[in-house]
Coordinates of N, CA and C in Angstrom, one line a residue:
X1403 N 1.6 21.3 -9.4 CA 0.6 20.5 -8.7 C 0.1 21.3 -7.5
X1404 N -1.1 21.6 -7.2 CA -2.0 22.1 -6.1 C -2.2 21.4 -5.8
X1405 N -1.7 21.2 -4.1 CA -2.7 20.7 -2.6 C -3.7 21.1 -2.4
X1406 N -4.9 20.6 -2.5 CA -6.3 21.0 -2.5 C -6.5 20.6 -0.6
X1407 N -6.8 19.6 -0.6 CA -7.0 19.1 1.3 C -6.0 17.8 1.4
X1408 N -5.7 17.8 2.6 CA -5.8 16.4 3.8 C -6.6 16.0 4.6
X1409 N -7.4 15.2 4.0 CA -8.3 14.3 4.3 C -8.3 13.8 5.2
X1410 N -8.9 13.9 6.4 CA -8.3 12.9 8.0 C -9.0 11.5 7.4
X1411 N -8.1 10.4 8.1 CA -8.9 9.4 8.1 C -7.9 8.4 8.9
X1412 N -8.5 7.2 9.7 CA -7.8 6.8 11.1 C -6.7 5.9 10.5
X1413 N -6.9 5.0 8.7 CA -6.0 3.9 8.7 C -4.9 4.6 7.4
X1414 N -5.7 5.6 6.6 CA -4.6 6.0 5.6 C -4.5 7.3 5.6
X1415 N -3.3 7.8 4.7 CA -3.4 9.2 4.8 C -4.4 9.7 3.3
X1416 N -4.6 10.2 3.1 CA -5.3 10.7 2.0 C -5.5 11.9 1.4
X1417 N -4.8 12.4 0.6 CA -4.5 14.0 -0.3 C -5.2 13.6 -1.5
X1418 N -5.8 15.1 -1.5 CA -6.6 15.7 -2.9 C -5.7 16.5 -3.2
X1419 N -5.3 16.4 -4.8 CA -4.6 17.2 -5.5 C -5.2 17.8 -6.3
X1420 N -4.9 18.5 -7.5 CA -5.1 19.0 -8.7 C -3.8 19.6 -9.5
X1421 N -4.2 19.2 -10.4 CA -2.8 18.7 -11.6 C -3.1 18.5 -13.0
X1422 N -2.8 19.6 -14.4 CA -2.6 19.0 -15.6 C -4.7 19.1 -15.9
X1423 N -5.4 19.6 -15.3 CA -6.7 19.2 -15.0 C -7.3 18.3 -14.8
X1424 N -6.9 17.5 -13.9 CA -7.4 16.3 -12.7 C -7.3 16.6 -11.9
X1425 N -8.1 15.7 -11.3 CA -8.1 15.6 -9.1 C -7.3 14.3 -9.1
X1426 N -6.4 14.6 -8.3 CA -5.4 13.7 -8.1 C -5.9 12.9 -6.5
X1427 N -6.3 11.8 -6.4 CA -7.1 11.2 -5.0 C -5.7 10.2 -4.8
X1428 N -5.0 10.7 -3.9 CA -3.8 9.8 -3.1 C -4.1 9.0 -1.8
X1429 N -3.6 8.2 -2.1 CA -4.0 7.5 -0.6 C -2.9 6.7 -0.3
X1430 N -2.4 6.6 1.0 CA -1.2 6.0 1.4 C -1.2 5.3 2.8
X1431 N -0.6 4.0 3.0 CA -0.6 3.4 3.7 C 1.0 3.0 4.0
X1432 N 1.8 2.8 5.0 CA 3.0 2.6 5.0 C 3.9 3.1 3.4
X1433 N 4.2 2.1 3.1 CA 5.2 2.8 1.7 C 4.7 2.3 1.0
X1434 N 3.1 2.3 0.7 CA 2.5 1.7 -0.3 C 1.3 2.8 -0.7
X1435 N 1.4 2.9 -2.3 CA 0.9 4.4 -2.7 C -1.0 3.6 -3.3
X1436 N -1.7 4.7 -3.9 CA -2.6 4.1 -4.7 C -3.0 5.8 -4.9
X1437 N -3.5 5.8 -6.5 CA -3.5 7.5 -6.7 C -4.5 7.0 -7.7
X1438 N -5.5 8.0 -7.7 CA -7.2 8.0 -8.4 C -7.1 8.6 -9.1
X1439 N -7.5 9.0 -10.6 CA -7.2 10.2 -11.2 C -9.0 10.3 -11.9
X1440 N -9.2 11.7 -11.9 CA -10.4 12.1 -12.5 C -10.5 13.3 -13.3
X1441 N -10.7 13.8 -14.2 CA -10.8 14.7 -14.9 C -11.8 15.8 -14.1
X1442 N -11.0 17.1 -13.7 CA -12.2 18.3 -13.4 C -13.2 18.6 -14.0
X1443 N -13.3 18.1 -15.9 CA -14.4 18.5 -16.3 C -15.9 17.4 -16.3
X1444 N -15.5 16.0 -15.5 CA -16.3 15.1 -15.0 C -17.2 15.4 -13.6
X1445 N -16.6 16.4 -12.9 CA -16.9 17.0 -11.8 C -17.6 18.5 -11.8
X1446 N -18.8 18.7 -11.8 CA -19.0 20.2 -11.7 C -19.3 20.4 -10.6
X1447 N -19.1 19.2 -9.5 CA -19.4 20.3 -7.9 C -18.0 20.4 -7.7
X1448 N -16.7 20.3 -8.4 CA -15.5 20.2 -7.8 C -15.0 19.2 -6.7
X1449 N -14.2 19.9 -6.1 CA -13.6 18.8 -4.8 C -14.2 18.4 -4.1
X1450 N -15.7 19.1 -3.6 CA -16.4 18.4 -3.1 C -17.2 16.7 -3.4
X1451 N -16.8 16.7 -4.6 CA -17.5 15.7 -5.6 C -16.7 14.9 -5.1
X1452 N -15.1 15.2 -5.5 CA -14.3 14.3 -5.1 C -14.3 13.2 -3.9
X1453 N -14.5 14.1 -2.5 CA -14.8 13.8 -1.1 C -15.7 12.9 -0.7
X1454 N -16.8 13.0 -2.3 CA -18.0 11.8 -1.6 C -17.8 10.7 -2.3
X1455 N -16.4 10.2 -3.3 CA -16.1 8.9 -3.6 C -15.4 8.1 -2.3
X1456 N -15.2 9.2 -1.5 CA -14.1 8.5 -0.5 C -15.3 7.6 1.0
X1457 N -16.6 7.1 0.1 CA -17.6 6.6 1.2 C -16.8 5.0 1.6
X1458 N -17.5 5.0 2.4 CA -16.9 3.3 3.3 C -16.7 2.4 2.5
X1459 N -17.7 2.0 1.0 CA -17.1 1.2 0.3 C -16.0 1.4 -0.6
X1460 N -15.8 2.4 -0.7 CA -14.4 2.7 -1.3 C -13.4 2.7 -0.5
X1461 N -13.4 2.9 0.8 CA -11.9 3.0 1.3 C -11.9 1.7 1.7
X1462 N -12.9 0.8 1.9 CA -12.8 -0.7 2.5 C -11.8 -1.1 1.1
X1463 N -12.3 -1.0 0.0 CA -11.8 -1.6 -0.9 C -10.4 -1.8 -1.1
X1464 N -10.1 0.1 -0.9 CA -8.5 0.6 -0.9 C -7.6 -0.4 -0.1
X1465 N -8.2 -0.6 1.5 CA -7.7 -0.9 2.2 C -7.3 -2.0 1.5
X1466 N -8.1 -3.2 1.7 CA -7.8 -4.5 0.9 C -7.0 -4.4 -0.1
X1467 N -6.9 -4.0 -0.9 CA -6.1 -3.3 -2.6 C -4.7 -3.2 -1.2
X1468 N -4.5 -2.3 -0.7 CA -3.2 -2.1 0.0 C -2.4 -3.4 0.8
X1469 N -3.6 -4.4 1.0 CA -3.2 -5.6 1.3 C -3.1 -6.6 0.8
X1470 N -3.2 -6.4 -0.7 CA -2.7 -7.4 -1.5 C -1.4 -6.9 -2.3
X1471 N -1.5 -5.3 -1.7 CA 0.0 -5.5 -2.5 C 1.0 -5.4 -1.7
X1472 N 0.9 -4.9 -0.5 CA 1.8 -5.3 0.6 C 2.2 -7.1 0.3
X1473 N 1.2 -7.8 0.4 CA 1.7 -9.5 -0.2 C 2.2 -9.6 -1.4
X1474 N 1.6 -9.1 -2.4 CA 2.3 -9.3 -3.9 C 3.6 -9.1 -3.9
X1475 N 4.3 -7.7 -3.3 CA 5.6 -7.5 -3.0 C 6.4 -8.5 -2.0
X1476 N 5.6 -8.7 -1.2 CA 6.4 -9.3 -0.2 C 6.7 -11.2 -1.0
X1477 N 6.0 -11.7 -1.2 CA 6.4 -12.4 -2.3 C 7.1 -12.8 -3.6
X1478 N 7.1 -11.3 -4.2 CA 8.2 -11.2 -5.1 C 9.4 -11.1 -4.4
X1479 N 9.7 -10.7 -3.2 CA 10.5 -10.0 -2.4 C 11.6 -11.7 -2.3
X1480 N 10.8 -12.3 -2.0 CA 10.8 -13.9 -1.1 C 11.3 -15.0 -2.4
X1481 N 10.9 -14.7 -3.5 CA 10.9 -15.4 -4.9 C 12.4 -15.2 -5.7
X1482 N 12.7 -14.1 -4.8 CA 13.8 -13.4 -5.6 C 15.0 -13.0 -4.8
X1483 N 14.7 -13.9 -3.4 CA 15.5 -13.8 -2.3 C 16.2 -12.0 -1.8
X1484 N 15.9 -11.5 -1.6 CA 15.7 -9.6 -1.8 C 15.6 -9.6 0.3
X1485 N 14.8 -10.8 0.8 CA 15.0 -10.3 2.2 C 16.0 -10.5 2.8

């Protein structure tokens, strides 16, 4: 697996990978994962392609996605007495 960048961004961390021939788009919020996968040969500007999926309505979305599974877990967590 190749580290391509670290993406700044103020609420998640966010790595571009490449792997197997995909771009591997990670994104992470406390201990909660979410990973994109795209085929390199869908991309012919490369990683830069990648960088302009990551516009405001996609990381709003992420974000939300990260907070329902932060609940989903925490729920199971609670259902199954685990706290």
């Amino acid at each position: 697996m190749r580290h391509v960048a670290d993406i700044p961004h103020p609420d998640l961390k966010i790595t571009l990978l490449a792997w197997n021939g995909k771009y591997l788009l990670k994104l992470e919020k406390g201990m909660l994962e979410q990973t994109y996968k795209v085929s390199e040969l869908d991309l012919v500007g490369g990683d830069e392609e990648m960088r302009q999926l990551l516009d405001d309505t996609f990381v709003a979305a992420a974000v939300r996605r990260f907070a329902d599974m932060r609940d989903d877990l925490q729920a199971a967590l609670e259902r199954h007495d685990l706290l």
